[in-house]
Each structure stands twice: as C-alpha cells, then as structure tokens.
PDB file of C-alpha atoms in Angstrom:
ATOM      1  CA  UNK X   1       0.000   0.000   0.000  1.00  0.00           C
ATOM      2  CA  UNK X   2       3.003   2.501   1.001  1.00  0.00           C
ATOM      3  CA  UNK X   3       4.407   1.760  -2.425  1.00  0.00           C
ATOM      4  CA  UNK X   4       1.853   2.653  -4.099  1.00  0.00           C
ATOM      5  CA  UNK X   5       1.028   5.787  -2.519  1.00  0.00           C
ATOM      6  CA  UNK X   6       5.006   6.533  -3.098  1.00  0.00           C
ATOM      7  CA  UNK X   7       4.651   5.719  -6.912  1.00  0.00           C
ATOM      8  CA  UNK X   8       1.598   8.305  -7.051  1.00  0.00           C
ATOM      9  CA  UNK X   9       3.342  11.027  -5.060  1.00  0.00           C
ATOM     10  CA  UNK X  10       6.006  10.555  -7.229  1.00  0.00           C
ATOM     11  CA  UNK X  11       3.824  10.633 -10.862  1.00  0.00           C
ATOM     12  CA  UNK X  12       2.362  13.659  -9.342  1.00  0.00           C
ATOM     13  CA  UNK X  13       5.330  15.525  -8.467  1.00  0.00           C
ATOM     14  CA  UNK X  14       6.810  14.461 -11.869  1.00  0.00           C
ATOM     15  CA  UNK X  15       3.682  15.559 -13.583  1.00  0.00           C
ATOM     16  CA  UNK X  16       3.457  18.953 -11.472  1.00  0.00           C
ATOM     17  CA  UNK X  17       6.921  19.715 -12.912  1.00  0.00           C
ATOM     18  CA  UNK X  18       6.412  18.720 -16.572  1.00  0.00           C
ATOM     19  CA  UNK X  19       2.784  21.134 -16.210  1.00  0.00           C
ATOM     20  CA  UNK X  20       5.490  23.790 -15.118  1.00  0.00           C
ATOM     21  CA  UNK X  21       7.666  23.300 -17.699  1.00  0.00           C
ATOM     22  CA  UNK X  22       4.788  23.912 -20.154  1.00  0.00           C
ATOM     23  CA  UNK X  23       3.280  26.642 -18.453  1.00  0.00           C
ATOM     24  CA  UNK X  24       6.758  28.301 -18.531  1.00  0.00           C
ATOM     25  CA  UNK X  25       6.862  27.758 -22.296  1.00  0.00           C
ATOM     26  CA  UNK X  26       4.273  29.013 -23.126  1.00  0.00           C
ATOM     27  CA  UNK X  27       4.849  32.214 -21.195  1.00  0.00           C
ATOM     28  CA  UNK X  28       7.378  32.598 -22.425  1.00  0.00           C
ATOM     29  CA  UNK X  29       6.482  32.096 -26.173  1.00  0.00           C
ATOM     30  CA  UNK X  30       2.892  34.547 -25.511  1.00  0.00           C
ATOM     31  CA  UNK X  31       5.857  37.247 -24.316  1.00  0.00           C
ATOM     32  CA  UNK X  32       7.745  36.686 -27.454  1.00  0.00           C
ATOM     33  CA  UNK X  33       4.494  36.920 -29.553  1.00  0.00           C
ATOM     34  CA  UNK X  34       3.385  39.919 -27.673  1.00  0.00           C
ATOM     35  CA  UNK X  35       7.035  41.926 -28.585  1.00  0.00           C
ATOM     36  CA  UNK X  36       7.311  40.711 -32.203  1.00  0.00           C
ATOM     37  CA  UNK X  37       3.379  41.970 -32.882  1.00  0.00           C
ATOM     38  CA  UNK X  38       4.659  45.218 -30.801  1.00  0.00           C
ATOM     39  CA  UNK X  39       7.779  45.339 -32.832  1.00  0.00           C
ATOM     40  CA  UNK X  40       6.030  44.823 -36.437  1.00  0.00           C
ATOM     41  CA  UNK X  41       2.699  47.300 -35.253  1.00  0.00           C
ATOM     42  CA  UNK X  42       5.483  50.293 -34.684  1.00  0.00           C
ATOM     43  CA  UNK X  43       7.718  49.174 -37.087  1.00  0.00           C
ATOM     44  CA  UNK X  44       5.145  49.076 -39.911  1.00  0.00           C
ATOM     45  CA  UNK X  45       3.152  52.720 -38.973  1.00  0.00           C
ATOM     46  CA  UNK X  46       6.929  54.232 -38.941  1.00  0.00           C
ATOM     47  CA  UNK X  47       7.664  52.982 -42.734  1.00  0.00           C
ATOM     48  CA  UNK X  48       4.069  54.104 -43.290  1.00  0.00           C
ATOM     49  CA  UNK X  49       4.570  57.601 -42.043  1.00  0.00           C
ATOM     50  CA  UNK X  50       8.003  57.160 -44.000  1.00  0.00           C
ATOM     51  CA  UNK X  51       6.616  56.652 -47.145  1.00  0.00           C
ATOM     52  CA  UNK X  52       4.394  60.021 -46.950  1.00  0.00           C
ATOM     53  CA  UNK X  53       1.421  58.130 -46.076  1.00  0.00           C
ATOM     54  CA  UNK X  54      -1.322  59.352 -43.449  1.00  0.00           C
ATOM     55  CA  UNK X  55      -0.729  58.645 -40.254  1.00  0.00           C
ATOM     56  CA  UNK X  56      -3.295  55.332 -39.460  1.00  0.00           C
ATOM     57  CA  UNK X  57      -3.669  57.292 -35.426  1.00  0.00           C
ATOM     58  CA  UNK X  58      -4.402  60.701 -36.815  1.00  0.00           C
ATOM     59  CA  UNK X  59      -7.087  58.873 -39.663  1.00  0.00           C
ATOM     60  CA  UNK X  60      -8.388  56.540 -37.156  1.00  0.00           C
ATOM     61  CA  UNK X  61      -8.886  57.975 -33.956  1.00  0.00           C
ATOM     62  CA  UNK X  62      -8.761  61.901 -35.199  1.00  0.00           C
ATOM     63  CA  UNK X  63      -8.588  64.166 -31.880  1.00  0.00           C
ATOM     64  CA  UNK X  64      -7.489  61.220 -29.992  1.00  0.00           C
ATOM     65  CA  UNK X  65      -4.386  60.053 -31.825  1.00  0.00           C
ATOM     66  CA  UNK X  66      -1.924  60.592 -29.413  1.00  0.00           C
ATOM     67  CA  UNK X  67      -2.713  57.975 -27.626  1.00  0.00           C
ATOM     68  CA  UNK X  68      -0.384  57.863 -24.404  1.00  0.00           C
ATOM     69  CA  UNK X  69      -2.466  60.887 -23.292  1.00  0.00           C
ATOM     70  CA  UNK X  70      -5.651  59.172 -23.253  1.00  0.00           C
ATOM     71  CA  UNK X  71      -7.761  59.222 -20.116  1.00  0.00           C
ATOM     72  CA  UNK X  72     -10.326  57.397 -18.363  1.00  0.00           C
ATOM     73  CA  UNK X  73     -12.280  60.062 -19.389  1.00  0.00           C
ATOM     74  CA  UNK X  74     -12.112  59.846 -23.398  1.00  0.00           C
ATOM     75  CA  UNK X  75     -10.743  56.463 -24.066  1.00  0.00           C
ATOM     76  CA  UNK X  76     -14.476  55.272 -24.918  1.00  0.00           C
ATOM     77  CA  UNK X  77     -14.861  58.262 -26.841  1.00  0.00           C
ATOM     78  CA  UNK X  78     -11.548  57.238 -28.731  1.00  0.00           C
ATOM     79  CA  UNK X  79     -12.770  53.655 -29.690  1.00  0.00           C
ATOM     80  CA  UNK X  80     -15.997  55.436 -30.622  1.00  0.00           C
ATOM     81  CA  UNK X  81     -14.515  57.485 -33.060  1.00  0.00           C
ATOM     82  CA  UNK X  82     -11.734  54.293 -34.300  1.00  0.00           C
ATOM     83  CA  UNK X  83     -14.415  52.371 -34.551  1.00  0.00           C
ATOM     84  CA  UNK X  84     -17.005  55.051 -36.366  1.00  0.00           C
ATOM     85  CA  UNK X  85     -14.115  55.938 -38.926  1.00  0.00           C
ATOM     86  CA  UNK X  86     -13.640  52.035 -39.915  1.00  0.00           C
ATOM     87  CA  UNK X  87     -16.953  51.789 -40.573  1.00  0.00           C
ATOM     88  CA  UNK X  88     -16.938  54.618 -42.858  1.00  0.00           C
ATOM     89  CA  UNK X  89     -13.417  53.461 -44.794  1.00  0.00           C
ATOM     90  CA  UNK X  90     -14.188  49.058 -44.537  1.00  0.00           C
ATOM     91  CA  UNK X  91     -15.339  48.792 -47.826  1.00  0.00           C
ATOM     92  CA  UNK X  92     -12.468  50.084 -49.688  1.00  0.00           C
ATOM     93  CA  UNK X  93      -9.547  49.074 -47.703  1.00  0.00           C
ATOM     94  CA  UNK X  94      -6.549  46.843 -49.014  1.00  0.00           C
ATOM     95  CA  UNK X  95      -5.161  44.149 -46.254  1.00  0.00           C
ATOM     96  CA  UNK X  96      -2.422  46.543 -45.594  1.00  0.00           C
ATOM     97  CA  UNK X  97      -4.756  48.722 -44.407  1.00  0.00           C
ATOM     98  CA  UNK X  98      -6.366  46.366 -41.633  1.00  0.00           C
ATOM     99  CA  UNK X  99      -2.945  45.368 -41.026  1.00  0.00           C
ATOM    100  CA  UNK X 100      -2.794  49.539 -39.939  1.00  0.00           C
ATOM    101  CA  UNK X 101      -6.010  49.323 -38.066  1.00  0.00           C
ATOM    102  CA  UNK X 102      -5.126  46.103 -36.123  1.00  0.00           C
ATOM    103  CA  UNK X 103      -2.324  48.119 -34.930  1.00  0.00           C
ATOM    104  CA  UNK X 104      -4.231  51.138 -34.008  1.00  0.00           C
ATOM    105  CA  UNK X 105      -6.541  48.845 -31.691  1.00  0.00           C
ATOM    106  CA  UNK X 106      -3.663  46.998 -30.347  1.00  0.00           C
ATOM    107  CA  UNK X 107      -2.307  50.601 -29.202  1.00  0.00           C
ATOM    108  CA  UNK X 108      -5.376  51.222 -27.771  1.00  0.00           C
ATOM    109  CA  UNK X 109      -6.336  48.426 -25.862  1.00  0.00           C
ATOM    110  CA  UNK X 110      -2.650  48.256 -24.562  1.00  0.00           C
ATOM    111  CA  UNK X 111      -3.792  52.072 -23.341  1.00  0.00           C
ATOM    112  CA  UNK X 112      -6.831  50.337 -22.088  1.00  0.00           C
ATOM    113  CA  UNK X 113      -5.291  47.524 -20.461  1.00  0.00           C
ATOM    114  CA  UNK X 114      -3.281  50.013 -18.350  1.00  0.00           C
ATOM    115  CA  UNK X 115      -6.177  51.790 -16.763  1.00  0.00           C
ATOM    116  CA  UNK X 116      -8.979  49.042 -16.836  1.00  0.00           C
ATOM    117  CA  UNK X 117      -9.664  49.044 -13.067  1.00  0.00           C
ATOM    118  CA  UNK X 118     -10.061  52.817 -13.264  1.00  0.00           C
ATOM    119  CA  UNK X 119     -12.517  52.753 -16.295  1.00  0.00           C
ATOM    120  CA  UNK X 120     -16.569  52.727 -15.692  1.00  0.00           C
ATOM    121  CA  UNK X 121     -18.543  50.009 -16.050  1.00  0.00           C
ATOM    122  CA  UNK X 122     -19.941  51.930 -18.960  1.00  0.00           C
ATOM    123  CA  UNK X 123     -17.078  52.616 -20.737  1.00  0.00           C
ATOM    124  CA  UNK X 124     -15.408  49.358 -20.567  1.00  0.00           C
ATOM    125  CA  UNK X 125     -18.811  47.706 -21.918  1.00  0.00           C
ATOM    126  CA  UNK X 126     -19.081  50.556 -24.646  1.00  0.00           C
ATOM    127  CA  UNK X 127     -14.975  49.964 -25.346  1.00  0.00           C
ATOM    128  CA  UNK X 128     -15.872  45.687 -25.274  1.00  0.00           C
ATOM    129  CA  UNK X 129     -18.959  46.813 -28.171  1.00  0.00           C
ATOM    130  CA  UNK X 130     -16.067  48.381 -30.090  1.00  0.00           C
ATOM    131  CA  UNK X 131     -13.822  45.924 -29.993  1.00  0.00           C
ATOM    132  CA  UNK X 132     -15.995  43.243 -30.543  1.00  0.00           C
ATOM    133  CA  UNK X 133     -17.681  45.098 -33.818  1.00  0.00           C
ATOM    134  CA  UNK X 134     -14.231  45.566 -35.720  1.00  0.00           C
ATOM    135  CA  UNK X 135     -13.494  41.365 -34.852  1.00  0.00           C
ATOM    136  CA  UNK X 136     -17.013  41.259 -36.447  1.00  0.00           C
ATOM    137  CA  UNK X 137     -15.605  43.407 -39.547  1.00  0.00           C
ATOM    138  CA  UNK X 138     -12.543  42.135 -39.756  1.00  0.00           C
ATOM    139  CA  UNK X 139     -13.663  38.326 -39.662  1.00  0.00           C
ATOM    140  CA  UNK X 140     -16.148  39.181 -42.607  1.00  0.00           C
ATOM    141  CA  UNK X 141     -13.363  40.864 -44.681  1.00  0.00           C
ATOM    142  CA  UNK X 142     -11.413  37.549 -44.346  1.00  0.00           C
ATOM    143  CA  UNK X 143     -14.528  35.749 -45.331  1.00  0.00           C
ATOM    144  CA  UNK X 144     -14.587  37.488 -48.215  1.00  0.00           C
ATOM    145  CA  UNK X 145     -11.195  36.723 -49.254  1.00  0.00           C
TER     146      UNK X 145
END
C-alpha cells in the first residue's frame, strides 16, 4: 500500500513539474508573440509615415491620436470614433490597411489595459462593443477573401 502511494506522489510531483515546464513555455512564447506583434505594429506605422502616407492614429482615432495621453475620461470616446471611422473606410480598404487598423486597436487596448480598473462600467462595456464590432468586420473581410 506505502508503495503505491510513493509511486503516485512521485507521478504527481513528476507531472506537477512537466505542467510547469509547459506553463513556462508558453509564457514565455505569448511574451515573445506579444514583442514581435509590438515590434512589427510600430515598425510598420513608422515605414508608413516614412513613405508620406497618413498617419493610421491621426485617420483613425482623429482628436485622440496621441494615444499615451488618453484618459479614463475619453478612451471610450476614442474607440468610438476608431471604430465610427472604420466603418466609414471598410469597404475600400486593401489588407495593408487592416494590417494599420489592427495596430491602431492593439495601441489602444494596450492604453486600455493600463487603466482598466479605473474605467466605468460603462465605458469598458461601450470599449468591449467596439472591440468586438471591428473582430465582427474584420472576420467578414477575411470571409470574403
């Protein structure tokens, strides 16, 4: 009986360290993600700007571009307005420019990730709408494709 209760203990300790090992990977290949989609999301607005095209902040979000100085008290209103101006440009965008716009929102709900616990009920529900509408968009654009 003792050896078998040894043999589990031992599965399990062998198993909690292999679940470890795994959980460890994967952290750190979400962190590796999360910098590379960072890197590329700069990376490819800079060459944008570069080339003498718009600025996808300034087109997107308008009065909110700079987004660093967004607030608990506008960031709804930005998403409002990113999420208004897709709308209005969807139907004749090129991948590239979803490419732009999944930046934008990545820049923004990085923003939004940094203040969540200090946002309003309402505005986190009317910044969730937002969000969820342009996965809505975007899935249908790939449909399309």
């Amino acid at each position: 009986m003792r050896k078998h209760i040894l043999e589990e203990a031992m599965f399990m300790a062998h198993s909690y360290t292999c679940w470890e090992k795994v959980k460890m990977v994967m952290l750190k290949t979400f962190v590796c993600v999360a910098v590379y989609c960072t890197f590329m999301g700069s990376a490819y607005t800079q060459a944008a700007t570069a080339q003498g095209q718009k600025n996808p902040e300034k087109e997107l979000l308008g009065p909110y571009h700079d987004i660093k100085s967004l607030t608990t008290g506008n960031i709804a209103h930005a998403y409002l307005t990113f999420i208004e101006n897709v709308r209005a440009r969807q139907g004749t965008w090129s991948e590239d420019d979803w490419i732009q716009a999944k930046a934008v929102l990545r820049k923004l709900d990085s923003r939004t990730n940094s203040m969540n616990r200090m946002l309003k009920v309402a505005d986190r529900s009317h910044i969730r709408a937002a969000q969820s509408e342009f996965r809505g968009m975007e899935a249908r654009m790939a449909a399309k494709d």
